[in-house]
């Protein structure tokens, strides 16, 4: 639910689902489940019909799929990881699933350096031949992109009521049983949003139009300024910067790939690069914030320098010049 290009992250995925003609969505939730239903409701405002299923204890990637089975309606079910920002053609995955008569179809994306991921090789017909753990010498550049189509009968076979991993248990077992597991392979936009660095990059890609989202209207560019925000003369906003509602940016401030949540303030002459500023944060004059995460309500004094992965907890106050990396004082 973190604001991503000014909208709760899941909004971008749900908008892509609706644009593909899929109307019924089941959200499997656990921690703070109520925030999803409070915001999205029954889905009608997005042209969807949303049901919710709560996990009383974590069930893993496979157990979570099995847990929502009573709410599923179709014979073929599309499954998404909720922390992935993607741009693939969802109907293309469904077409591959139907054309190959697959039991399961995986979206596989080609990446430049697959060593950081488990990889999924396929044969000349697109049939998955193995699920491989991370290795320094991967045999393919295809990785699991976190989007699948299951035949309902396969979901029915997943053990109920216990943690199950699709990657380590369900998929390898299907291969061992000779089931038809196929890959839909492309080079579409894909980013796992599991780290602050990827979150910043993904948000910037949405703003600049590199990552597609039907939820964002109007032209894309170097910045996205939401209604009610104030930008003083001489401020520079580039790199896919997002300025939230009610936020303020002072004269001469420079924001490059920055994310300002609602109500954040960046005062005159401050520089914020590739960083997340939480709700109500204040960055003092001539401060430098680079590759950092500043928690809600924190107050960063003038001339402070926060660099290289710095984290400031919510509500913390740093005095003027209280943190410096430079040797000029």
C-alpha positions as a printed NumPy array, in Angstrom:
array([[  0.   ,   0.   ,   0.   ],
       [  3.013,   2.339,  -0.068],
       [  2.421,   5.279,  -2.41 ],
       [  4.172,   4.454,  -5.685],
       [  4.042,   7.243,  -8.257],
       [  1.433,   8.713,  -5.923],
       [ -0.883,   5.691,  -5.766],
       [ -0.926,   2.64 ,  -3.481],
       [  1.406,   0.143,  -5.134],
       [ -1.25 ,  -2.528,  -5.664],
       [ -3.346,  -0.046,  -7.653],
       [ -0.968,  -0.373, -10.605],
       [ -1.318,  -4.172, -10.702],
       [ -5.097,  -4.078, -10.309],
       [ -5.354,  -1.538, -13.132],
       [ -3.357,  -3.838, -15.423],
       [ -5.603,  -6.757, -14.469],
       [ -8.743,  -4.764, -15.277],
       [ -7.26 ,  -3.544, -18.568],
       [ -6.683,  -7.185, -19.569],
       [-10.392,  -7.886, -19.184],
       [-10.131,  -9.813, -15.915],
       [-12.9  ,  -8.703, -13.562],
       [-12.861, -11.002, -10.514],
       [ -9.894, -10.701,  -8.137],
       [ -9.206, -12.517,  -4.872],
       [ -6.683, -10.848,  -2.559],
       [ -4.914, -13.16 ,  -0.129],
       [ -4.015, -11.003,   2.875],
       [ -2.409, -11.375,   6.292],
       [ -0.515,  -8.557,   8.059],
       [ -2.687,  -5.423,   8.361],
       [ -5.255,  -7.02 ,   6.086],
       [ -7.83 ,  -4.36 ,   6.879],
       [ -5.962,  -1.604,   5.026],
       [ -6.564,  -3.338,   1.68 ],
       [-10.309,  -3.702,   2.103],
       [-10.638,  -0.213,   3.586],
       [ -9.02 ,   1.278,   0.48 ],
       [-10.163,  -0.939,  -2.399],
       [-13.521,  -2.01 ,  -0.987],
       [-15.448,  -4.292,  -3.332],
       [-13.347,  -3.109,  -6.291],
       [-16.225,  -1.47 ,  -8.125],
       [-14.45 ,   1.901,  -8.382],
       [-11.779,   0.167, -10.487],
       [-14.235,  -1.863, -12.536],
       [-13.421,  -5.02 , -10.559],
       [-15.089,  -7.406,  -8.163],
       [-12.693,  -8.031,  -5.26 ],
       [-12.971, -10.748,  -2.625],
       [-10.628, -11.049,   0.364],
       [ -9.242, -14.138,   2.084],
       [ -7.24 , -13.8  ,   5.319],
       [ -4.302, -16.011,   6.326],
       [ -4.308, -16.558,  10.086],
       [ -0.689, -17.715,   9.799],
       [  1.811, -17.374,   6.925],
       [  1.204, -20.152,   4.384],
       [  3.936, -19.43 ,   1.849],
       [  3.568, -18.85 ,  -1.868],
       [  1.787, -22.158,  -2.467],
       [ -0.256, -22.384,   0.706],
       [ -1.56 , -18.892,   0.1  ],
       [ -2.846, -19.923,  -3.334],
       [ -4.554, -23.004,  -1.869],
       [ -6.086, -20.865,   0.87 ],
       [ -8.109, -18.758,  -1.594],
       [ -9.48 , -21.776,  -3.507],
       [-13.059, -21.486,  -2.124],
       [-13.35 , -17.997,  -3.627],
       [-12.017, -18.894,  -7.083],
       [-14.518, -19.193,  -9.924],
       [-12.783, -20.149, -13.158],
       [-11.144, -23.323, -14.426],
       [ -7.963, -21.318, -15.128],
       [ -6.602, -18.992, -12.451],
       [ -4.009, -16.232, -12.908],
       [ -1.804, -15.69 ,  -9.84 ],
       [  0.391, -12.668,  -9.081],
       [  3.082, -11.933,  -6.531],
       [  1.973,  -8.716,  -4.885],
       [  5.427,  -7.112,  -4.725],
       [  6.305,  -7.154,  -8.434],
       [  6.024,  -4.207, -10.814],
       [  5.552,  -5.623, -14.282],
       [  4.609,  -4.709, -17.808],
       [  3.977,  -7.972, -19.621],
       [  0.901,  -8.622, -21.758],
       [ -1.349, -10.609, -19.42 ],
       [ -3.516, -11.844, -22.273],
       [ -0.375, -13.173, -23.942],
       [  0.294, -15.379, -20.91 ],
       [ -3.285, -16.662, -20.993],
       [ -2.976, -17.41 , -24.716],
       [  0.215, -19.404, -24.131],
       [ -1.53 , -21.358, -21.375],
       [ -4.461, -22.269, -23.594],
       [ -2.407, -22.941, -26.73 ],
       [ -0.102, -25.395, -24.937],
       [ -2.878, -26.976, -22.83 ],
       [ -0.593, -26.409, -19.844],
       [ -1.348, -27.45 , -16.298],
       [  0.654, -24.417, -15.169],
       [  2.143, -21.563, -17.186],
       [  4.823, -19.318, -15.711],
       [  5.737, -15.866, -16.9  ],
       [  9.507, -15.983, -17.422],
       [ 11.38 , -12.75 , -18.023],
       [ 14.842, -12.422, -19.526],
       [ 17.278, -10.41 , -17.393],
       [ 20.764,  -9.123, -18.061],
       [ 22.324, -10.794, -15.009],
       [ 20.384, -13.861, -13.827],
       [ 22.928, -14.804, -11.13 ],
       [ 20.908, -13.053,  -8.428],
       [ 17.844, -15.185,  -9.176],
       [ 16.822, -18.774,  -9.547],
       [ 16.514, -19.506, -13.261],
       [ 13.998, -21.554, -15.242],
       [ 15.222, -23.22 , -18.464],
       [ 12.743, -24.334, -21.133],
       [ 13.012, -26.629, -24.156],
       [ 12.401, -25.644, -27.781],
       [  8.634, -25.993, -27.271],
       [  8.62 , -23.721, -24.215],
       [  8.176, -26.564, -21.741],
       [  9.905, -25.994, -18.397],
       [ 12.709, -28.495, -17.828],
       [ 13.975, -27.493, -14.364],
       [ 13.805, -25.024, -11.498],
       [ 17.342, -24.038, -10.549],
       [ 18.616, -22.203,  -7.474],
       [ 20.93 , -19.186,  -7.719],
       [ 24.253, -20.018,  -9.362],
       [ 27.272, -18.097, -10.631],
       [ 26.992, -19.908, -13.977],
       [ 23.283, -19.945, -14.894],
       [ 22.385, -21.93 , -18.033],
       [ 19.687, -19.436, -19.074],
       [ 18.749, -15.794, -18.601],
       [ 15.097, -16.696, -17.896],
       [ 13.827, -16.114, -14.354],
       [ 10.526, -16.625, -12.595],
       [  8.67 , -13.3  , -12.844],
       [  6.068, -14.112, -10.182],
       [  3.003, -14.463, -12.419],
       [  1.371, -17.828, -13.156],
       [ -1.705, -19.425, -14.675],
       [ -2.925, -22.595, -12.922],
       [ -5.561, -25.08 , -13.9  ],
       [ -7.923, -25.165, -10.954],
       [ -7.346, -28.895, -10.467],
       [ -3.652, -28.229,  -9.796],
       [ -4.516, -25.758,  -7.028],
       [ -6.85 , -28.369,  -5.533],
       [ -3.859, -30.713,  -5.166],
       [ -1.779, -28.257,  -3.096],
       [ -1.737, -29.386,   0.565],
       [ -4.182, -27.416,   2.681],
       [ -3.569, -25.713,   6.004],
       [  0.238, -25.679,   6.076],
       [  3.033, -23.572,   4.584],
       [  3.85 , -24.596,   1.002],
       [  6.304, -23.059,  -1.481],
       [  5.384, -23.106,  -5.161],
       [  9.028, -22.584,  -6.122],
       [ 10.548, -25.34 ,  -3.971],
       [  7.678, -27.799,  -3.631],
       [  4.74 , -27.404,  -6.016],
       [  6.578, -26.716,  -9.281],
       [  9.354, -29.332,  -8.841],
       [  6.731, -31.933,  -7.89 ],
       [  4.72 , -31.133, -11.014],
       [  7.806, -31.695, -13.164],
       [  8.532, -34.984, -11.394],
       [  4.958, -36.115, -12.079],
       [  5.255, -35.252, -15.777],
       [  2.69 , -32.463, -15.665],
       [  2.597, -29.913, -18.461],
       [  4.479, -26.879, -17.105],
       [  5.226, -24.216, -19.72 ],
       [  6.879, -20.811, -19.797],
       [  5.686, -17.621, -21.437],
       [  9.023, -15.923, -22.118],
       [  9.536, -12.239, -22.889],
       [ 11.738,  -9.247, -22.091],
       [  9.006,  -7.008, -20.693],
       [  9.487,  -4.523, -17.871],
       [  9.93 ,  -6.315, -14.547],
       [ 11.101,  -5.242, -11.096],
       [ 10.902,  -6.918,  -7.701],
       [  9.994,  -4.062,  -5.345],
       [ 11.327,  -5.732,  -2.198],
       [ 14.049,  -3.196,  -1.334],
       [ 14.007,   0.591,  -0.878],
       [ 16.371,   0.928,  -3.836],
       [ 14.044,  -1.009,  -6.132],
       [ 11.032,   0.864,  -4.77 ],
       [ 12.642,   4.201,  -5.667],
       [ 13.641,   2.952,  -9.117],
       [ 10.227,   1.438,  -9.819],
       [  8.398,   4.606,  -8.807],
       [ 10.664,   6.688, -11.044],
       [ 10.117,   4.282, -13.943],
       [  6.352,   4.694, -13.58 ],
       [  6.622,   8.481, -13.57 ],
       [  8.875,   8.52 , -16.637],
       [  6.744,   6.024, -18.574],
       [  9.354,   3.271, -18.581],
       [  7.034,   1.031, -16.549],
       [  3.451,   0.902, -17.866],
       [  0.437,   1.549, -15.652],
       [ -3.142,   2.223, -16.792],
       [ -3.716,   3.791, -13.359],
       [ -1.605,   6.825, -14.281],
       [ -3.34 ,   9.313, -16.521],
       [ -1.843,  12.087, -18.606],
       [  1.651,  12.534, -20.027],
       [  4.752,  11.09 , -18.359],
       [  7.874,  13.098, -17.643],
       [ 10.671,  13.862, -15.203],
       [  8.375,  14.503, -12.244],
       [  4.876,  13.965, -10.927],
       [  3.462,  16.673,  -8.652],
       [  0.16 ,  15.869,  -6.978],
       [ -2.621,  18.38 ,  -6.289],
       [ -2.054,  20.606,  -3.29 ],
       [  1.743,  20.41 ,  -3.428],
       [  3.749,  23.63 ,  -3.513],
       [  6.861,  24.052,  -5.675],
       [  8.831,  27.272,  -5.157],
       [ 10.541,  29.108,  -8.033],
       [ 13.957,  27.756,  -8.883],
       [ 13.315,  24.257,  -7.54 ],
       [ 14.497,  21.448,  -9.84 ],
       [ 12.53 ,  18.184, -10.086],
       [ 14.043,  15.467, -12.299],
       [ 14.65 ,  11.721, -12.512],
       [ 11.06 ,  10.612, -11.974],
       [ 10.562,  12.538,  -8.731],
       [  7.161,  12.276,  -7.021],
       [  5.831,  15.083,  -4.813],
       [  2.843,  14.048,  -2.72 ],
       [ -0.291,  15.944,  -1.803],
       [  0.347,  18.893,   0.474],
       [  4.122,  18.533,   0.214],
       [  6.314,  21.612,  -0.205],
       [  9.593,  22.139,  -2.06 ],
       [ 11.59 ,  25.287,  -1.33 ],
       [ 13.396,  27.659,  -3.651],
       [ 16.539,  26.244,  -5.202],
       [ 15.94 ,  22.73 ,  -3.866],
       [ 16.958,  19.878,  -6.148],
       [ 15.04 ,  16.596,  -6.21 ],
       [ 16.393,  13.777,  -8.391],
       [ 14.521,  10.468,  -8.313],
       [ 13.047,  11.429,  -4.938],
       [  9.787,  10.224,  -3.416],
       [  8.024,  12.696,  -1.124],
       [  4.999,  11.288,   0.654],
       [  2.079,  13.574,   1.484],
       [  2.963,  16.536,   3.675],
       [  6.746,  16.248,   3.364],
       [  8.751,  19.484,   3.25 ],
       [ 12.099,  20.077,   1.532],
       [ 13.39 ,  23.517,   2.374],
       [ 15.394,  25.963,   0.29 ],
       [ 18.633,  24.742,  -1.219],
       [ 18.294,  21.159,   0.013],
       [ 19.186,  18.232,  -2.261],
       [ 17.317,  14.907,  -2.194],
       [ 18.45 ,  12.117,  -4.524],
       [ 17.057,   8.574,  -4.9  ],
       [ 15.491,   8.719,  -1.446],
       [ 12.145,   8.173,   0.26 ],
       [ 10.752,  10.886,   2.542],
       [  7.869,   9.63 ,   4.666],
       [  4.669,  11.439,   5.586],
       [  5.305,  14.808,   7.21 ],
       [  9.105,  14.668,   6.992],
       [ 11.014,  17.965,   7.039],
       [ 14.398,  18.37 ,   5.331],
       [ 16.136,  21.556,   6.454],
       [ 17.853,  24.16 ,   4.277],
       [ 20.955,  23.018,   2.36 ],
       [ 20.706,  19.469,   3.693],
       [ 21.829,  16.584,   1.465],
       [ 19.863,  13.312,   1.444],
       [ 21.095,  10.635,  -0.967],
       [ 20.103,   6.949,  -1.172],
       [ 18.302,   7.197,   2.173],
       [ 14.957,   6.412,   3.79 ],
       [ 13.512,   8.981,   6.196],
       [ 10.653,   7.762,   8.391],
       [  7.336,   9.547,   8.905],
       [  7.537,  12.782,  10.864],
       [ 11.334,  12.91 ,  11.088],
       [ 12.963,  16.351,  11.162],
       [ 16.356,  16.661,   9.476],
       [ 18.193,  19.854,  10.377],
       [ 19.889,  22.297,   8.055],
       [ 23.174,  21.209,   6.438],
       [ 22.832,  17.575,   7.572],
       [ 24.19 ,  14.932,   5.195],
       [ 22.527,  11.51 ,   5.037],
       [ 24.164,   9.219,   2.486],
       [ 24.68 ,   5.632,   1.311],
       [ 21.686,   3.787,   2.689],
       [ 21.08 ,   5.902,   5.796],
       [ 17.856,   5.105,   7.645],
       [ 16.17 ,   7.571,  10.003],
       [ 13.363,   6.206,  12.179],
       [  9.957,   7.908,  12.358],
       [  9.794,  10.961,  14.583],
       [ 13.559,  11.347,  14.995],
       [ 14.956,  14.9  ,  15.072],
       [ 18.485,  15.674,  13.876],
       [ 19.825,  19.127,  14.804],
       [ 21.303,  21.528,  12.289],
       [ 24.595,  20.064,  11.064],
       [ 24.078,  17.075,  13.371],
       [ 25.194,  14.461,  10.82 ],
       [ 27.936,  15.232,   8.306],
       [ 30.151,  13.239,   5.961],
       [ 32.043,  16.246,   4.626],
       [ 35.13 ,  17.726,   6.323],
       [ 34.169,  21.366,   5.848],
       [ 32.918,  21.9  ,   9.41 ]])
